[in-house]
PDB file of C-alpha atoms and ligand atoms in Angstrom:
ATOM      1  CA  MET A   1      77.604   5.426  74.649  1.00 53.00           C
ATOM      2  CA  THR A   2      76.454   8.020  76.434  1.00 53.00           C
ATOM      3  CA  ARG A   3      79.174   9.803  78.406  1.00 51.00           C
ATOM      4  CA  LEU A   4      78.499  10.415  82.101  1.00 49.00           C
ATOM      5  CA  PRO A   5      79.000  14.264  83.201  1.00 55.00           C
ATOM      6  CA  ASN A   6      82.952  13.449  83.548  1.00 65.00           C
ATOM      7  CA  GLY A   7      83.326  10.356  81.650  1.00 79.00           C
ATOM      8  CA  GLY A   8      85.352   8.558  83.470  1.00 95.00           C
ATOM      9  CA  ARG A   9      84.050   4.479  84.392  1.00 97.00           C
ATOM     10  CA  ILE A  10      85.322   0.910  84.323  1.00 98.00           C
ATOM     11  CA  GLU A  11      84.851  -2.080  81.360  1.00 98.00           C
ATOM     12  CA  VAL A  12      86.067  -5.279  82.035  1.00 98.00           C
ATOM     13  CA  ILE A  13      86.039  -6.722  78.679  1.00 98.00           C
ATOM     14  CA  CYS A  14      86.832 -11.039  79.889  1.00 98.00           C
ATOM     15  CA  GLY A  15      86.639 -14.557  78.808  1.00 98.00           C
ATOM     16  CA  CYS A  16      88.645 -17.745  78.354  1.00 97.00           C
ATOM     17  CA  MET A  17      91.925 -18.382  75.360  1.00 95.00           C
ATOM     18  CA  PHE A  18      90.112 -16.765  71.781  1.00 95.00           C
ATOM     19  CA  SER A  19      87.258 -15.055  73.238  1.00 96.00           C
ATOM     20  CA  GLY A  20      88.420 -11.981  71.109  1.00 95.00           C
ATOM     21  CA  LYS A  21      89.017  -9.889  74.217  1.00 96.00           C
ATOM     22  CA  THR A  22      92.163  -8.205  72.742  1.00 92.00           C
ATOM     23  CA  GLU A  23      89.966  -7.698  69.105  1.00 92.00           C
ATOM     24  CA  GLU A  24      87.280  -5.797  71.401  1.00 96.00           C
ATOM     25  CA  LEU A  25      89.590  -4.061  73.087  1.00 96.00           C
ATOM     26  CA  LEU A  26      90.724  -2.451  69.510  1.00 94.00           C
ATOM     27  CA  ARG A  27      87.789  -2.344  68.600  1.00 94.00           C
ATOM     28  CA  ARG A  28      86.892   0.190  71.240  1.00 96.00           C
ATOM     29  CA  LEU A  29      90.018   1.307  70.610  1.00 94.00           C
ATOM     30  CA  ASN A  30      89.355   2.620  67.164  1.00 91.00           C
ATOM     31  CA  HIS A  31      86.663   4.133  67.943  1.00 92.00           C
ATOM     32  CA  VAL A  32      87.967   6.400  70.405  1.00 93.00           C
ATOM     33  CA  ARG A  33      90.849   7.373  67.571  1.00 90.00           C
ATOM     34  CA  LEU A  34      87.505   8.212  65.514  1.00 91.00           C
ATOM     35  CA  ALA A  35      86.366  10.630  68.089  1.00 94.00           C
ATOM     36  CA  ARG A  36      89.951  12.484  68.548  1.00 94.00           C
ATOM     37  CA  GLN A  37      89.496  11.577  71.596  1.00 95.00           C
ATOM     38  CA  THR A  38      93.117  10.843  73.825  1.00 95.00           C
ATOM     39  CA  LEU A  39      94.033   7.433  74.785  1.00 95.00           C
ATOM     40  CA  VAL A  40      96.954   5.255  76.609  1.00 96.00           C
ATOM     41  CA  VAL A  41      97.577   1.826  76.688  1.00 96.00           C
ATOM     42  CA  TYR A  42      99.577  -0.614  78.854  1.00 95.00           C
ATOM     43  CA  THR A  43     100.637  -4.424  78.237  1.00 93.00           C
ATOM     44  CA  PRO A  44     102.036  -5.969  81.589  1.00 92.00           C
ATOM     45  CA  ARG A  45     105.948  -6.999  80.683  1.00 88.00           C
ATOM     46  CA  ARG A  46     104.270 -10.682  81.808  1.00 73.00           C
ATOM     47  CA  ASP A  47     102.524 -11.334  78.585  1.00 57.00           C
ATOM     48  CA  THR A  48     105.284 -11.645  75.901  1.00 56.00           C
ATOM     49  CA  ARG A  49     103.627 -13.506  73.600  1.00 55.00           C
ATOM     50  CA  TYR A  50     103.610 -10.709  70.862  1.00 48.00           C
ATOM     51  CA  ARG A  51     106.159  -7.991  70.509  1.00 47.00           C
ATOM     52  CA  THR A  52     107.016  -5.603  73.358  1.00 57.00           C
ATOM     53  CA  GLY A  53     105.272  -2.765  73.449  1.00 66.00           C
ATOM     54  CA  ASN A  54     102.854  -3.239  71.103  1.00 76.00           C
ATOM     55  CA  LEU A  55      98.948  -4.173  71.432  1.00 76.00           C
ATOM     56  CA  ALA A  56      98.167  -6.830  69.155  1.00 69.00           C
ATOM     57  CA  SER A  57      95.189  -9.100  68.578  1.00 63.00           C
ATOM     58  CA  HIS A  58      95.732 -12.681  66.754  1.00 65.00           C
ATOM     59  CA  ASN A  59      94.142 -11.122  63.869  1.00 66.00           C
ATOM     60  CA  GLY A  60      97.983  -9.183  63.584  1.00 70.00           C
ATOM     61  CA  GLN A  61      95.878  -5.297  64.112  1.00 71.00           C
ATOM     62  CA  THR A  62      98.661  -3.672  66.229  1.00 79.00           C
ATOM     63  CA  ILE A  63      98.008  -0.760  68.460  1.00 87.00           C
ATOM     64  CA  SER A  64     101.223   0.591  70.724  1.00 90.00           C
ATOM     65  CA  ALA A  65     100.903  -0.120  74.722  1.00 93.00           C
ATOM     66  CA  ILE A  66     103.268   0.993  76.863  1.00 93.00           C
ATOM     67  CA  SER A  67     104.771  -2.189  79.202  1.00 93.00           C
ATOM     68  CA  VAL A  68     104.737  -2.014  82.690  1.00 95.00           C
ATOM     69  CA  SER A  69     104.434  -4.347  85.248  1.00 94.00           C
ATOM     70  CA  THR A  70     102.190  -2.956  88.162  1.00 96.00           C
ATOM     71  CA  ILE A  71      99.003  -1.019  88.653  1.00 97.00           C
ATOM     72  CA  GLN A  72     100.973   1.178  90.193  1.00 97.00           C
ATOM     73  CA  GLU A  73     103.156   1.766  87.447  1.00 97.00           C
ATOM     74  CA  ILE A  74     100.171   2.431  85.716  1.00 97.00           C
ATOM     75  CA  VAL A  75      98.431   5.347  87.993  1.00 97.00           C
ATOM     76  CA  ALA A  76     101.556   7.290  88.139  1.00 97.00           C
ATOM     77  CA  HIS A  77     102.295   7.350  83.918  1.00 96.00           C
ATOM     78  CA  VAL A  78      99.014   8.206  82.970  1.00 96.00           C
ATOM     79  CA  PRO A  79      98.812  11.988  81.278  1.00 95.00           C
ATOM     80  CA  GLU A  80      96.941  14.703  82.904  1.00 92.00           C
ATOM     81  CA  GLY A  81      93.842  15.051  80.474  1.00 91.00           C
ATOM     82  CA  VAL A  82      93.803  11.831  78.781  1.00 96.00           C
ATOM     83  CA  SER A  83      90.242  10.738  78.064  1.00 96.00           C
ATOM     84  CA  VAL A  84      90.799   6.620  78.102  1.00 97.00           C
ATOM     85  CA  ALA A  85      92.889   4.395  79.898  1.00 98.00           C
ATOM     86  CA  ALA A  86      93.082   0.851  78.272  1.00 98.00           C
ATOM     87  CA  ILE A  87      95.228  -2.751  79.727  1.00 97.00           C
ATOM     88  CA  ASP A  88      95.720  -5.510  77.776  1.00 95.00           C
ATOM     89  CA  GLU A  89      96.336  -8.929  79.411  1.00 94.00           C
ATOM     90  CA  VAL A  90      95.297  -7.599  83.559  1.00 96.00           C
ATOM     91  CA  GLN A  91      95.500 -10.766  85.026  1.00 95.00           C
ATOM     92  CA  PHE A  92      99.001 -10.491  84.210  1.00 93.00           C
ATOM     93  CA  LEU A  93      99.266  -7.225  86.470  1.00 95.00           C
ATOM     94  CA  GLU A  94     101.501  -7.824  89.653  1.00 91.00           C
ATOM     95  CA  SER A  95     100.229  -6.046  91.851  1.00 90.00           C
ATOM     96  CA  ASP A  96      96.929  -7.803  94.557  1.00 96.00           C
ATOM     97  CA  PRO A  97      93.540  -7.347  93.440  1.00 97.00           C
ATOM     98  CA  ALA A  98      91.918  -5.132  95.690  1.00 98.00           C
ATOM     99  CA  ALA A  99      95.229  -2.368  95.005  1.00 98.00           C
ATOM    100  CA  VAL A 100      94.424  -3.545  90.831  1.00 98.00           C
ATOM    101  CA  VAL A 101      90.738  -2.009  91.773  1.00 98.00           C
ATOM    102  CA  SER A 102      91.643   0.877  94.144  1.00 98.00           C
ATOM    103  CA  GLY A 103      94.048   1.463  91.102  1.00 98.00           C
ATOM    104  CA  CYS A 104      91.502   1.702  88.094  1.00 98.00           C
ATOM    105  CA  GLN A 105      88.866   3.463  91.120  1.00 98.00           C
ATOM    106  CA  THR A 106      91.352   6.137  91.946  1.00 97.00           C
ATOM    107  CA  LEU A 107      91.461   7.060  86.989  1.00 97.00           C
ATOM    108  CA  ALA A 108      87.700   6.214  87.092  1.00 97.00           C
ATOM    109  CA  ASP A 109      87.109   8.794  89.569  1.00 96.00           C
ATOM    110  CA  ARG A 110      89.621  11.534  87.919  1.00 95.00           C
ATOM    111  CA  GLY A 111      87.112  11.339  84.689  1.00 96.00           C
ATOM    112  CA  ILE A 112      89.085   8.380  82.464  1.00 97.00           C
ATOM    113  CA  ARG A 113      87.374   5.364  81.413  1.00 97.00           C
ATOM    114  CA  VAL A 114      89.539   2.257  81.985  1.00 98.00           C
ATOM    115  CA  ILE A 115      89.194  -0.272  79.714  1.00 98.00           C
ATOM    116  CA  VAL A 116      90.402  -3.795  81.224  1.00 98.00           C
ATOM    117  CA  ALA A 117      90.778  -6.866  79.061  1.00 97.00           C
ATOM    118  CA  GLY A 118      91.878  -9.844  80.871  1.00 97.00           C
ATOM    119  CA  LEU A 119      90.913 -13.817  81.535  1.00 96.00           C
ATOM    120  CA  ASP A 120      88.144 -14.431  83.726  1.00 97.00           C
ATOM    121  CA  GLN A 121      89.170 -17.932  84.966  1.00 96.00           C
ATOM    122  CA  ASP A 122      92.664 -19.197  84.717  1.00 93.00           C
ATOM    123  CA  PHE A 123      93.542 -23.025  83.165  1.00 92.00           C
ATOM    124  CA  ARG A 124      92.409 -25.212  86.388  1.00 93.00           C
ATOM    125  CA  ALA A 125      88.957 -22.953  85.711  1.00 94.00           C
ATOM    126  CA  LYS A 126      89.355 -20.501  88.821  1.00 94.00           C
ATOM    127  CA  PRO A 127      88.697 -17.236  88.888  1.00 96.00           C
ATOM    128  CA  PHE A 128      91.173 -15.068  88.813  1.00 96.00           C
ATOM    129  CA  SER A 129      90.864 -12.456  91.642  1.00 97.00           C
ATOM    130  CA  ILE A 130      91.931  -9.391  89.641  1.00 97.00           C
ATOM    131  CA  VAL A 131      89.670  -9.875  86.667  1.00 98.00           C
ATOM    132  CA  SER A 132      86.608 -11.012  88.899  1.00 98.00           C
ATOM    133  CA  GLU A 133      86.933  -7.873  91.910  1.00 98.00           C
ATOM    134  CA  LEU A 134      87.160  -5.461  88.863  1.00 98.00           C
ATOM    135  CA  MET A 135      83.682  -6.905  87.337  1.00 98.00           C
ATOM    136  CA  ALA A 136      82.715  -6.338  90.465  1.00 98.00           C
ATOM    137  CA  VAL A 137      82.374  -2.187  90.325  1.00 98.00           C
ATOM    138  CA  ALA A 138      82.821  -1.898  86.867  1.00 98.00           C
ATOM    139  CA  GLU A 139      80.377  -0.014  84.889  1.00 98.00           C
ATOM    140  CA  GLN A 140      79.951  -2.428  82.346  1.00 98.00           C
ATOM    141  CA  VAL A 141      81.306  -6.011  82.060  1.00 98.00           C
ATOM    142  CA  ASP A 142      81.319  -7.726  78.709  1.00 98.00           C
ATOM    143  CA  LYS A 143      81.609 -11.666  78.926  1.00 98.00           C
ATOM    144  CA  LEU A 144      83.163 -12.803  75.423  1.00 98.00           C
ATOM    145  CA  PHE A 145      82.953 -16.480  74.328  1.00 97.00           C
ATOM    146  CA  ALA A 146      84.799 -18.723  71.922  1.00 97.00           C
ATOM    147  CA  ILE A 147      84.089 -22.003  70.166  1.00 97.00           C
ATOM    148  CA  CYS A 148      84.032 -25.191  71.501  1.00 97.00           C
ATOM    149  CA  VAL A 149      87.873 -27.120  69.536  1.00 96.00           C
ATOM    150  CA  GLU A 150      85.986 -30.650  70.555  1.00 96.00           C
ATOM    151  CA  CYS A 151      82.292 -30.506  69.592  1.00 98.00           C
ATOM    152  CA  GLY A 152      81.807 -26.385  68.404  1.00 98.00           C
ATOM    153  CA  ALA A 153      79.971 -25.345  71.718  1.00 98.00           C
ATOM    154  CA  TYR A 154      80.236 -21.839  73.833  1.00 98.00           C
ATOM    155  CA  ALA A 155      83.295 -22.495  75.479  1.00 98.00           C
ATOM    156  CA  THR A 156      84.202 -20.699  78.602  1.00 97.00           C
ATOM    157  CA  ARG A 157      86.851 -21.976  79.653  1.00 97.00           C
ATOM    158  CA  SER A 158      91.029 -22.503  78.488  1.00 94.00           C
ATOM    159  CA  GLN A 159      92.420 -25.943  78.516  1.00 95.00           C
ATOM    160  CA  ARG A 160      95.743 -25.923  79.056  1.00 93.00           C
ATOM    161  CA  LEU A 161      97.862 -29.234  77.751  1.00 92.00           C
ATOM    162  CA  ILE A 162     101.296 -30.232  78.179  1.00 87.00           C
ATOM    163  CA  ASP A 163     102.770 -32.845  76.131  1.00 85.00           C
ATOM    164  CA  GLY A 164      99.206 -33.220  75.172  1.00 88.00           C
ATOM    165  CA  LYS A 165      97.758 -34.460  78.071  1.00 90.00           C
ATOM    166  CA  PRO A 166      95.230 -31.673  80.008  1.00 92.00           C
ATOM    167  CA  ALA A 167      97.797 -29.807  82.379  1.00 90.00           C
ATOM    168  CA  PRO A 168      97.455 -31.309  85.896  1.00 86.00           C
ATOM    169  CA  HIS A 169      96.544 -29.580  89.016  1.00 83.00           C
ATOM    170  CA  SER A 170      99.728 -28.899  90.635  1.00 83.00           C
ATOM    171  CA  ALA A 171     101.790 -27.331  86.720  1.00 80.00           C
ATOM    172  CA  PRO A 172     103.055 -24.704  87.166  1.00 73.00           C
ATOM    173  CA  VAL A 173     102.258 -21.909  85.306  1.00 65.00           C
ATOM    174  CA  ILE A 174     105.186 -21.345  83.254  1.00 59.00           C
ATOM    175  CA  ALA A 175     105.611 -24.927  81.967  1.00 60.00           C
ATOM    176  CA  VAL A 176     109.412 -25.917  81.971  1.00 57.00           C
ATOM    177  CA  GLY A 177     110.889 -28.363  78.689  1.00 61.00           C
ATOM    178  CA  GLY A 178     107.550 -29.385  77.733  1.00 65.00           C
ATOM    179  CA  LEU A 179     105.447 -28.129  74.584  1.00 75.00           C
ATOM    180  CA  GLU A 180     101.662 -26.466  76.114  1.00 80.00           C
ATOM    181  CA  LEU A 181      99.611 -25.849  74.480  1.00 88.00           C
ATOM    182  CA  TYR A 182      95.787 -23.951  75.271  1.00 92.00           C
ATOM    183  CA  GLN A 183      92.600 -24.547  73.685  1.00 94.00           C
ATOM    184  CA  ALA A 184      88.832 -23.301  73.897  1.00 96.00           C
ATOM    185  CA  ARG A 185      86.651 -25.708  75.605  1.00 97.00           C
ATOM    186  CA  CYS A 186      83.239 -25.832  77.064  1.00 98.00           C
ATOM    187  CA  ARG A 187      82.446 -26.824  80.665  1.00 97.00           C
ATOM    188  CA  VAL A 188      81.286 -30.637  79.031  1.00 98.00           C
ATOM    189  CA  CYS A 189      84.666 -31.182  77.590  1.00 97.00           C
ATOM    190  CA  TYR A 190      87.106 -29.269  79.655  1.00 97.00           C
ATOM    191  CA  GLU A 191      89.642 -31.668  81.207  1.00 94.00           C
ATOM    192  CA  VAL A 192      91.487 -31.218  84.593  1.00 85.00           C
ATOM    193  CA  GLY A 193      94.240 -33.807  85.003  1.00 82.00           C
ATOM    194  CA  GLU A 194      95.596 -35.467  87.521  1.00 77.00           C
ATOM    195  CA  GLY A 195      97.997 -34.442  90.619  1.00 73.00           C
TER     196      GLY A 195
HETATM  197 ZN1   ZN B 201      82.826 -28.742  74.052  1.00 67.61          ZN
END
């Protein structure tokens, strides 16, 4: 990659669930380590699928990460002289989108290469504002796709199923009591439940 004079930039890795966002982030961070640059990795506390404090892909590769709740915590924490700051599952930060954009811009303006990964759409197929606004200001955006579990086409949407049925629009973000499941689906096979 061609480096800017001070190296500061924002890169967004986005896509639906199972599109390999975390794998792509880990791939870039591995290159950072091979280049002997310093890096720091953050993950929102709300992302509790895997062991807290580690960034892990579905294929088991891990790198240690610092759990945070807000972008302000990240901006305050990034050590002086660090080359790369990464944020996985950026859509789960408990900050408003403008604050996340402002924080990432601040870091990039300091000369830091900021790499964020996150879902571009929620289970209702609506944009996650944090990610869509970051995409607008980023130097580089990579939108990854998964494979539709129904038909094998490229999938860009995250299908949420609760007790085997498409989750209704009004379903809470966290399902209580029901058995929930996510699948990657294409535009045609994606379904939203009634209600
Ligand atoms: Zn399909």
